[in-house]
């Protein structure tokens, strides 16, 4: 049975809950359009204050997840996972509650419209009332909410977040936020009734209140311990993120709102508060834990750059897709791109833990189009080289190159760096061997003929050579007879006749298995017969144009369920799914292989890598393909909403890592 006032009245409305701001917005718009001035000015103030409070939480969220700035000052080293993000998805419910209560106050007390802009007496009165009323009221209410029924049915929701985050501050029950509204409202209401109120007082107090709440839940220590050495009394008047984090790990202590003075008076100060704060603050300049594996990625385009966890956490936790709300931010993204081009170095963007191993994603500050600018190639290689040398210096075991970072024309699939630095301890991996294995193992064993575009690329070559050994006829689309013949000569003599050069798409009009390594238009797709399945390793994926055909997704792998701290999606991949080249590096690290995987794909190692991935696997997952142009509907959390289709997170061509040790199955 649900406890009274534990659920939010609008929790089932989804995004439509924001329509509750409608009366306020309508009143402001009506007054602005049809009247000489906005009569109910506080309706506008309430909307602005709610937007400001949301912005404060967003800025704190961005700061706390900007790992290249905060990684060495994180209090709990674990990351925020998808489960916590989903639980805190509606963290902003309290803003709607406070807006509605404030609107009711404006209706009951119309004299609020006459508040002056500034009154210094109001700030003094407010501070006095906060210290003497709000702080002790919150302290005792908080203590009671940690007991029996109140904790089990109410406050346990707030403590369900294992790693604090600024949004955790707003993640609580309806009853708790009603009480918090009283706590925050008493100083303001009393100051106004005394005649000392002002508009700036309301703005300032509410903003400071939320700022300090976010600070305490940020999981990043921002207060230098030297401040408390020089001003020892200050530690009783201002809490720190470390101080409040101890309340979440050892719940019987550190109950205060913002002032540890009340914990001292109630004898509930955690004895480790100051020592832990000093330790984390002092060690912030030191290097954190060294990752075992690094995935070296790069930006795709301006819109996808806003899919980073430090931009919008909720958006980054679902597969990337272009959204309308991103469009106004494009000028900002463009400016950031120029700044990164001029000054930025490779930086840390996300991490997760896998069976005791720390895995990180570093990003080269370049976007896809820049890799095709001749004058930019040297600078890009320099950034990649610097990242590899840094990884080697700090003790990373494996670094995997993503997408264009291993472009053959750029650095020979990583060969440039290995040859230039022959003494590298870190293993450089392009991961394409496993990518090829995933593609090849999703092709049915009874297929006798395939049509291959991008046939002379690194992956195309490996796929063609592997299939011809299986006595599969490969129609290789290429205009270069020289490149075709070079690949053909690599095949065993008795298999060379299975490789056939074609120069037009018409040659595949009777072939129902297309392997797409070069982008093809809807018109070119029209040559495929009905029932064709399009396997692909082209970025971006081709348009699902044909309703009578099926389309596979890019080769990818699912990380195991026991992965910890994973809270962001890798580009368009589903939750917990990474590109096969990323997974190839993970397998390389887990297997402890000591060779570099660079340059051309060793066809003889495709089965070795695949068997290494599957050696602890037990069963094959059911694959699903999509028909164009229909696409599967997803809910806001990236889960399937198709009736009767369980959400497995596995797309066609997606492999799953699961089980003990490093089990893999697809």
XYZ file of C-alpha atoms in Angstrom:
666
model
C 0.000 0.000 0.000
C 1.335 3.433 -0.952
C 1.948 5.693 2.045
C -0.076 8.945 2.159
C 1.542 11.831 0.257
C 4.471 9.677 -0.850
C 3.558 9.756 -4.559
C 3.469 12.851 -6.739
C -0.016 13.738 -8.043
C 1.344 14.211 -11.550
C 3.826 11.324 -11.637
C 1.903 9.564 -14.434
C 1.672 12.615 -16.683
C 5.179 12.304 -18.127
C 6.236 15.430 -19.991
C 2.660 16.711 -19.831
C 3.272 17.624 -16.193
C 4.826 20.845 -17.464
C 1.357 21.927 -18.583
C 0.769 22.682 -14.896
C 2.800 25.834 -15.508
C 0.156 26.718 -18.095
C -2.076 28.966 -15.955
C 0.910 31.046 -14.921
C 2.198 31.335 -18.477
C -1.279 32.076 -19.840
C -1.834 34.852 -17.332
C 1.498 36.465 -18.180
C 0.890 36.198 -21.933
C -2.666 37.555 -21.681
C -1.533 40.499 -19.592
C 1.381 41.191 -21.923
C -0.677 41.034 -25.138
C -4.026 42.544 -24.144
C -3.140 44.878 -21.285
C -0.817 47.834 -20.989
C 1.445 46.100 -18.481
C 1.816 42.751 -16.737
C -0.489 43.206 -13.760
C 0.208 39.927 -12.009
C 3.934 40.448 -12.048
C 4.592 37.623 -9.610
C 3.282 35.111 -12.122
C 6.225 36.099 -14.278
C 8.583 36.055 -11.293
C 7.510 32.518 -10.379
C 8.189 31.263 -13.895
C 11.576 32.998 -13.991
C 12.531 31.668 -10.552
C 11.593 28.106 -11.576
C 13.708 28.445 -14.720
C 16.571 29.846 -12.641
C 16.343 26.988 -10.153
C 16.336 24.462 -12.983
C 19.387 26.181 -14.472
C 21.240 25.991 -11.145
C 20.642 22.252 -10.958
C 21.643 21.827 -14.611
C 24.885 23.781 -14.192
C 25.799 21.778 -11.102
C 24.962 18.578 -12.962
C 27.200 19.599 -15.856
C 30.036 20.526 -13.521
C 29.887 17.346 -11.463
C 29.945 15.168 -14.604
C 32.710 17.121 -16.342
C 35.187 14.422 -15.432
C 38.266 16.045 -16.933
C 37.812 18.782 -14.297
C 36.480 16.812 -11.340
C 37.753 13.220 -11.582
C 40.395 13.665 -8.849
C 37.995 15.382 -6.443
C 35.144 12.899 -6.645
C 34.135 11.697 -3.195
C 32.635 8.367 -4.243
C 34.577 7.114 -7.259
C 31.656 5.103 -8.656
C 29.587 6.461 -11.517
C 25.842 7.122 -11.670
C 24.210 4.201 -13.466
C 21.083 3.949 -15.616
C 18.951 2.703 -12.716
C 19.703 5.794 -10.654
C 19.133 8.080 -13.637
C 15.716 6.489 -14.202
C 14.804 6.824 -10.530
C 15.774 10.500 -10.578
C 14.224 11.176 -13.993
C 11.509 13.412 -12.471
C 13.817 15.191 -10.049
C 12.209 18.538 -10.950
C 8.756 17.646 -9.589
C 9.404 19.886 -6.596
C 9.737 22.937 -8.859
C 6.157 22.470 -10.031
C 4.964 22.025 -6.445
C 6.720 25.167 -5.261
C 5.428 27.118 -8.272
C 1.820 26.126 -7.556
C 2.132 26.951 -3.852
C 3.733 30.297 -4.668
C 0.918 31.059 -7.103
C -1.639 30.293 -4.378
C 0.194 32.672 -2.056
C 0.037 35.393 -4.700
C -3.721 34.889 -5.060
C -4.236 35.019 -1.282
C -1.900 37.972 -0.733
C -2.186 40.330 -3.755
C -0.083 42.874 -1.873
C 2.992 40.878 -2.915
C 2.891 42.842 -6.168
C 3.956 45.904 -4.170
C 7.230 44.461 -2.887
C 10.209 46.739 -3.513
C 13.151 45.571 -5.573
C 15.640 45.909 -2.721
C 15.541 46.161 1.062
C 18.735 45.371 3.013
C 16.776 44.826 6.251
C 15.028 41.920 4.572
C 18.312 40.071 3.990
C 19.325 40.501 7.630
C 15.935 39.308 8.859
C 15.969 36.414 6.397
C 19.405 35.249 7.528
C 18.392 35.437 11.179
C 15.206 33.446 10.591
C 17.023 30.882 8.469
C 19.553 30.197 11.230
C 17.062 30.222 14.103
C 14.046 28.575 12.452
C 14.777 26.831 9.144
C 18.012 25.126 10.142
C 16.761 23.529 13.405
C 13.371 22.715 11.851
C 15.033 20.869 8.969
C 17.516 19.169 11.280
C 14.855 17.654 13.541
C 12.499 16.825 10.682
C 15.392 15.102 8.911
C 16.235 13.067 11.994
C 12.633 11.929 12.369
C 12.533 10.918 8.706
C 15.376 8.522 9.425
C 13.282 6.536 11.851
C 11.022 3.544 11.243
C 7.902 4.209 9.208
C 8.965 7.624 7.903
C 12.243 6.314 6.529
C 10.803 3.116 5.060
C 7.890 4.799 3.308
C 9.335 8.214 2.503
C 12.990 9.115 2.985
C 14.399 5.820 1.719
C 13.572 7.026 -1.807
C 16.091 9.841 -1.472
C 18.711 7.446 -0.116
C 18.136 4.917 -2.907
C 20.704 6.847 -4.960
C 24.024 5.206 -4.168
C 26.090 8.025 -5.683
C 24.904 11.538 -4.945
C 24.326 13.923 -7.827
C 22.852 17.453 -7.951
C 19.567 15.961 -9.183
C 19.517 13.729 -6.094
C 18.769 16.876 -4.106
C 15.322 17.061 -5.721
C 14.663 13.316 -5.636
C 12.275 12.860 -2.722
C 8.617 12.227 -1.945
C 5.751 14.702 -2.155
C 5.478 14.952 1.655
C 9.187 15.696 2.088
C 9.048 18.512 -0.417
C 5.968 19.953 1.272
C 8.010 20.113 4.467
C 10.970 21.542 2.566
C 8.634 24.188 1.159
C 7.766 25.184 4.741
C 11.457 25.267 5.642
C 12.294 27.547 2.736
C 9.082 29.569 3.021
C 9.152 30.596 6.682
C 12.094 33.058 6.469
C 10.703 34.678 3.315
C 7.106 34.876 4.525
C 8.104 36.259 7.948
C 10.406 38.868 6.415
C 7.637 40.002 4.059
C 5.069 40.170 6.879
C 7.497 42.287 8.912
C 7.620 44.728 6.021
C 11.219 43.974 5.085
C 10.584 41.825 2.042
C 11.853 42.529 -1.464
C 11.913 40.871 -4.858
C 15.704 40.501 -4.757
C 15.431 38.795 -1.352
C 13.166 36.099 -2.777
C 15.369 35.560 -5.832
C 18.552 35.554 -3.768
C 17.359 33.215 -1.010
C 15.781 30.631 -3.291
C 18.844 30.623 -5.572
C 21.273 30.309 -2.659
C 19.155 27.541 -1.118
C 19.235 25.463 -4.289
C 22.897 26.258 -4.914
C 23.907 24.903 -1.512
C 21.635 21.853 -1.855
C 23.281 21.012 -5.191
C 26.722 21.637 -3.721
C 26.086 19.123 -0.948
C 24.907 16.458 -3.398
C 27.491 17.118 -6.140
C 29.873 14.279 -5.107
C 32.732 16.652 -5.939
C 34.677 18.395 -3.185
C 34.884 22.093 -4.048
C 35.671 23.599 -0.624
C 39.449 23.756 0.087
C 40.348 22.449 3.537
C 42.720 25.425 3.958
C 39.644 27.602 4.484
C 38.804 25.693 7.661
C 42.417 25.833 8.843
C 42.465 29.623 8.618
C 38.864 30.031 9.807
C 38.135 27.002 12.048
C 34.730 28.285 13.175
C 33.525 28.290 9.549
C 33.243 24.499 9.457
C 30.237 24.778 11.767
C 28.470 27.282 9.514
C 28.957 25.717 6.072
C 28.770 22.061 5.180
C 30.765 20.523 2.324
C 30.000 17.846 -0.280
C 32.177 15.445 1.707
C 30.252 16.217 4.881
C 26.902 15.459 3.287
C 28.163 12.420 1.379
C 28.923 10.789 4.727
C 25.253 11.190 5.592
C 24.404 9.080 2.534
C 26.957 6.386 3.338
C 26.558 6.392 7.144
C 22.991 7.527 7.552
C 22.965 8.042 11.313
C 25.042 11.219 11.159
C 25.333 14.653 9.500
C 21.625 15.551 9.335
C 21.994 19.330 9.018
C 20.577 21.468 6.213
C 23.652 23.629 5.547
C 25.133 24.287 9.021
C 27.000 21.486 10.872
C 26.531 23.551 14.040
C 23.221 21.791 14.603
C 24.812 18.369 14.201
C 27.374 19.412 16.799
C 24.579 20.519 19.140
C 22.697 17.258 18.532
C 25.855 15.138 18.818
C 25.355 13.687 15.321
C 28.550 14.871 13.608
C 30.331 12.035 11.847
C 33.767 11.755 13.422
C 35.390 11.304 10.002
C 33.876 14.452 8.467
C 36.856 16.777 8.688
C 39.529 14.137 8.127
C 37.858 12.833 4.971
C 37.338 16.369 3.716
C 41.016 17.161 4.258
C 42.095 13.924 2.561
C 39.965 14.425 -0.559
C 40.787 18.122 -0.784
C 44.526 17.500 -0.292
C 44.694 14.619 -2.770
C 42.848 16.497 -5.505
C 46.074 17.410 -7.298
C 47.209 13.784 -7.432
C 46.365 11.419 -10.220
C 43.349 9.220 -9.629
C 43.052 5.541 -10.351
C 44.710 4.466 -13.590
C 42.306 2.899 -16.096
C 43.034 -0.563 -17.450
C 41.352 0.187 -20.766
C 40.747 3.388 -22.747
C 38.421 3.829 -25.705
C 39.666 6.791 -27.738
C 36.642 8.349 -29.436
C 35.947 11.596 -31.308
C 33.009 13.887 -32.007
C 30.670 12.961 -34.856
C 28.895 16.255 -35.526
C 27.635 19.321 -33.668
C 24.305 17.876 -32.593
C 25.755 14.598 -31.355
C 28.341 16.524 -29.321
C 25.447 17.546 -27.064
C 24.935 13.865 -26.257
C 27.852 14.049 -23.814
C 26.927 13.245 -20.187
C 28.076 16.660 -18.977
C 25.598 18.454 -21.244
C 22.249 16.801 -20.443
C 22.437 13.713 -18.259
C 19.004 12.363 -19.176
C 19.583 12.904 -22.900
C 22.946 11.118 -22.732
C 21.306 8.143 -21.002
C 19.250 7.229 -24.091
C 20.441 6.501 -27.653
C 21.243 9.652 -29.585
C 18.677 11.111 -31.920
C 18.234 14.665 -33.126
C 15.784 16.543 -30.906
C 14.159 19.924 -31.431
C 15.473 21.319 -28.153
C 19.034 20.912 -29.464
C 18.582 23.369 -32.333
C 18.837 26.615 -30.283
C 22.058 25.262 -28.775
C 23.794 24.719 -32.118
C 25.485 28.181 -32.111
C 26.931 27.386 -28.673
C 28.112 23.984 -29.898
C 29.708 25.630 -32.925
C 31.568 28.096 -30.699
C 32.759 25.275 -28.434
C 33.948 23.359 -31.508
C 36.096 26.329 -32.583
C 37.536 26.700 -29.076
C 38.359 22.976 -28.918
C 39.945 23.130 -32.353
C 42.214 25.934 -31.206
C 43.127 24.937 -27.649
C 41.655 21.696 -26.372
C 43.490 18.436 -25.774
C 42.139 14.898 -25.478
C 39.857 14.704 -22.451
C 37.983 12.167 -20.309
C 34.242 12.041 -20.950
C 32.896 8.870 -19.254
C 33.866 5.715 -17.404
C 32.532 2.459 -16.015
C 33.865 -0.450 -13.986
C 33.880 -4.013 -15.287
C 34.837 -6.779 -12.872
C 37.442 -4.755 -11.057
C 38.788 -3.036 -14.176
C 38.348 0.684 -14.786
C 37.365 1.491 -18.369
C 37.375 5.079 -19.603
C 36.365 6.883 -22.781
C 38.658 9.691 -23.873
C 37.682 12.039 -26.662
C 39.903 13.619 -29.294
C 38.498 17.186 -29.617
C 37.737 16.879 -33.323
C 34.552 16.268 -35.294
C 33.950 13.917 -38.197
C 34.250 16.474 -40.998
C 37.649 17.623 -39.709
C 39.155 14.209 -40.437
C 38.652 14.858 -44.147
C 40.402 18.225 -44.178
C 43.949 17.667 -45.497
C 45.427 20.491 -43.415
C 43.882 19.077 -40.200
C 45.225 15.529 -40.444
C 48.615 16.231 -38.905
C 47.046 17.934 -35.896
C 44.610 15.070 -35.385
C 47.395 12.490 -35.492
C 49.299 14.591 -32.976
C 46.340 14.530 -30.585
C 45.950 10.756 -31.001
C 49.673 10.226 -30.478
C 49.625 12.372 -27.337
C 46.746 10.308 -25.964
C 48.577 7.028 -26.676
C 51.773 8.282 -25.053
C 49.852 9.561 -22.036
C 48.124 6.184 -21.699
C 51.501 4.471 -21.944
C 53.006 6.806 -19.352
C 50.312 6.309 -16.700
C 50.094 2.531 -17.167
C 47.001 1.875 -19.284
C 47.049 -1.675 -20.626
C 44.962 -1.296 -23.820
C 43.841 1.715 -25.834
C 41.260 1.143 -28.560
C 40.905 3.559 -31.465
C 37.363 4.486 -32.469
C 35.967 5.161 -35.942
C 38.053 7.771 -37.797
C 40.863 7.739 -35.243
C 42.073 4.575 -36.997
C 41.366 5.770 -40.528
C 43.678 4.036 -42.974
C 44.494 7.271 -44.786
C 45.138 9.043 -41.479
C 47.500 6.685 -39.671
C 47.240 3.261 -41.302
C 44.833 1.909 -38.720
C 47.202 2.835 -35.886
C 50.332 1.463 -37.566
C 51.917 4.929 -37.642
C 52.074 5.160 -33.838
C 53.275 1.614 -33.222
C 56.104 1.971 -35.737
C 57.072 5.399 -34.435
C 57.103 4.204 -30.813
C 58.203 0.550 -30.866
C 58.656 0.416 -27.080
C 55.045 1.130 -26.198
C 53.794 -0.845 -23.221
C 50.178 0.047 -23.888
C 48.611 -2.154 -26.566
C 47.097 -0.171 -29.442
C 43.976 -1.843 -30.854
C 41.685 -0.874 -33.716
C 39.126 -3.543 -32.770
C 38.138 -4.214 -36.373
C 38.909 -7.909 -36.090
C 35.979 -8.375 -33.752
C 33.855 -6.037 -35.865
C 34.484 -8.300 -38.855
C 33.738 -11.372 -36.731
C 30.379 -9.961 -35.630
C 29.355 -9.171 -39.221
C 30.514 -12.534 -40.547
C 28.828 -14.553 -37.832
C 25.465 -12.960 -38.441
C 25.501 -14.082 -42.067
C 23.564 -17.365 -42.313
C 25.768 -20.401 -42.935
C 23.763 -21.467 -45.984
C 24.345 -18.221 -47.901
C 26.092 -18.914 -51.193
C 26.430 -15.382 -52.566
C 26.799 -11.882 -51.089
C 27.065 -8.399 -52.543
C 29.746 -6.268 -50.882
C 30.134 -2.474 -51.109
C 33.174 -0.793 -49.644
C 34.816 -3.982 -50.812
C 38.416 -2.740 -50.822
C 38.255 -1.058 -47.411
C 39.962 -2.625 -44.396
C 36.809 -4.396 -43.237
C 35.620 -5.114 -46.771
C 38.883 -6.846 -47.618
C 38.762 -9.037 -44.496
C 35.117 -9.962 -45.042
C 35.726 -10.851 -48.691
C 38.767 -12.998 -47.937
C 37.010 -14.795 -45.077
C 33.861 -15.542 -47.080
C 35.718 -16.823 -50.111
C 37.445 -19.334 -47.841
C 33.943 -20.507 -46.885
C 33.249 -20.971 -50.600
C 30.826 -18.049 -50.637
C 30.717 -16.095 -53.886
C 31.472 -12.433 -53.158
C 30.384 -9.757 -55.630
C 32.874 -6.992 -54.821
C 31.686 -3.571 -55.961
C 34.745 -1.549 -56.963
C 35.922 0.441 -59.964
C 39.571 -0.269 -59.164
C 40.682 -3.465 -60.873
C 44.125 -3.046 -59.338
C 42.830 -3.011 -55.758
C 40.477 -5.905 -56.480
C 43.252 -8.034 -57.938
C 45.511 -7.261 -55.003
C 42.887 -8.612 -52.600
C 42.156 -11.568 -54.878
C 45.827 -12.579 -54.854
C 45.708 -12.749 -51.027
C 43.061 -15.482 -51.189
C 44.088 -19.158 -51.448
C 44.502 -20.198 -55.083
C 41.502 -22.513 -54.988
C 39.288 -19.757 -53.561
C 40.197 -16.836 -55.799
C 37.446 -17.553 -58.285
C 34.870 -16.901 -55.523
C 35.862 -13.221 -55.590
C 34.136 -11.421 -58.462
C 34.597 -7.792 -59.375
C 31.437 -5.875 -60.294
C 31.119 -2.190 -61.132
C 27.358 -1.631 -61.012
C 24.587 -2.238 -58.499
C 22.575 -4.009 -61.181
C 24.922 -6.975 -60.755
C 23.301 -7.693 -57.378
C 19.689 -7.635 -58.488
C 19.347 -11.363 -57.702
C 21.415 -11.361 -54.521
C 19.497 -11.187 -51.227
C 22.473 -10.685 -48.913
C 24.014 -7.215 -49.145
C 26.953 -6.204 -46.967
C 27.150 -2.430 -47.045
C 30.504 -0.823 -46.283
C 29.933 2.301 -48.323
C 26.862 4.509 -48.040
C 24.226 3.757 -50.650
C 21.256 5.851 -51.709
C 17.624 4.703 -51.790
C 17.918 4.529 -55.584
C 20.886 2.182 -55.326
C 18.999 0.088 -52.767
C 16.191 -0.332 -55.295
C 18.327 -2.856 -57.206
C 18.128 -5.301 -54.289
C 15.467 -8.005 -54.727
C 12.551 -8.247 -52.311
C 13.511 -9.978 -49.078
C 17.083 -8.696 -49.078
C 18.812 -8.173 -45.759
C 21.281 -5.312 -45.556
C 24.203 -6.032 -43.242
C 26.256 -2.898 -42.739
C 29.434 -1.450 -41.334
C 29.038 2.028 -42.779
C 28.807 5.200 -40.645
C 26.284 6.760 -40.651
C 23.987 3.767 -41.258
C 22.067 3.722 -44.523
C 18.449 4.866 -44.669
C 15.929 2.069 -44.120
C 14.148 2.781 -47.401
C 12.747 -0.583 -48.499
C 9.673 -1.926 -46.696
C 10.153 -5.329 -48.294
C 13.732 -5.614 -46.992
C 15.333 -5.780 -43.567
C 18.196 -3.711 -42.210
C 20.815 -4.676 -39.663
C 22.366 -2.217 -37.242
C 26.044 -1.519 -36.833
C 28.088 -4.305 -35.247
C 27.934 -3.848 -31.498
C 28.236 -5.691 -28.205
C 26.329 -5.559 -24.956
C 28.330 -5.128 -21.787
C 27.448 -7.571 -18.991
C 24.744 -6.829 -16.463
C 27.283 -6.517 -13.672
C 28.977 -3.524 -15.276
C 28.999 -0.733 -12.693
C 28.624 3.015 -13.054
C 27.514 3.031 -16.689
C 25.017 5.842 -17.229
C 25.442 7.075 -20.800
C 24.785 5.590 -24.225
C 27.478 5.317 -26.849
C 26.087 7.474 -29.672
C 23.065 5.658 -31.205
C 23.713 2.407 -29.334
C 21.135 1.168 -26.848
C 21.808 1.232 -23.143
C 24.741 -0.942 -22.176
C 25.691 -1.546 -25.816
C 29.015 -0.424 -27.296
C 30.424 -0.515 -30.805
C 32.238 -3.714 -31.708
C 35.587 -1.927 -31.993
C 35.126 -0.742 -28.402
C 34.252 -4.289 -27.351
C 37.262 -5.591 -29.288
C 39.513 -3.529 -27.056
C 37.691 -4.791 -23.961
C 38.234 -8.412 -25.026
C 41.880 -7.645 -25.820
C 42.331 -6.324 -22.277
C 40.370 -9.090 -20.567
C 42.277 -11.778 -22.471
C 45.596 -10.173 -21.569
C 46.859 -10.267 -25.152
C 50.213 -8.529 -25.516
C 50.244 -7.810 -29.252
C 49.116 -4.645 -31.014
C 46.116 -4.927 -33.313
C 46.832 -2.310 -35.961
C 46.915 -2.025 -39.728
C 45.225 -4.576 -41.979
C 42.941 -7.136 -40.343
C 44.582 -10.518 -39.915
C 41.949 -12.814 -41.432
C 43.446 -15.800 -39.626
C 42.673 -14.141 -36.272
C 38.973 -13.506 -36.922
C 37.937 -16.904 -35.593
C 40.475 -16.685 -32.765
C 39.040 -13.378 -31.563
C 35.486 -14.634 -31.981
C 36.173 -17.830 -30.032
C 37.932 -15.827 -27.331
C 34.789 -13.732 -27.044
C 32.529 -16.747 -26.923
C 34.595 -19.248 -24.956
C 32.533 -18.771 -21.781
C 29.278 -18.150 -23.641
C 26.314 -20.478 -23.319
C 23.582 -19.478 -25.749
C 22.765 -17.359 -28.744
C 20.439 -14.393 -28.382
C 17.556 -13.960 -30.793
C 18.400 -11.398 -33.452
C 15.895 -8.917 -34.692
C 15.970 -6.883 -37.863
C 14.019 -3.786 -38.749
C 11.996 -3.142 -41.844
C 12.169 0.234 -43.499
C 10.858 2.819 -43.306
C 9.059 1.838 -40.080
C 11.168 2.125 -36.958
C 10.646 0.672 -33.538
C 9.121 3.009 -30.980
C 11.023 3.666 -27.782
C 9.946 5.108 -24.474
C 11.855 8.078 -22.945
C 14.309 5.659 -21.350
C 15.217 3.932 -24.612
C 13.143 0.797 -24.056
C 11.020 -0.888 -26.659
C 7.298 -0.206 -26.613
C 6.411 -2.777 -29.304
C 3.731 -5.127 -27.932
C 5.017 -8.607 -27.188
C 8.682 -7.697 -27.760
C 10.806 -7.887 -24.614
C 13.515 -5.277 -24.287
C 16.804 -7.103 -24.565
C 18.874 -4.191 -25.780
C 20.188 -6.404 -28.540
C 19.798 -5.288 -32.141
C 20.557 -7.247 -35.255
C 24.319 -7.547 -35.328
C 24.624 -6.859 -31.617
C 26.641 -9.186 -29.435
C 26.199 -9.531 -25.695
C 28.873 -9.841 -23.052
C 27.426 -11.548 -19.998
C 28.040 -14.022 -17.244
C 31.032 -14.609 -15.009
C 34.576 -13.606 -15.851
C 34.190 -12.188 -19.400
C 31.496 -14.393 -20.876
C 30.229 -13.350 -24.277
C 27.216 -14.531 -26.186
C 25.132 -13.144 -29.002
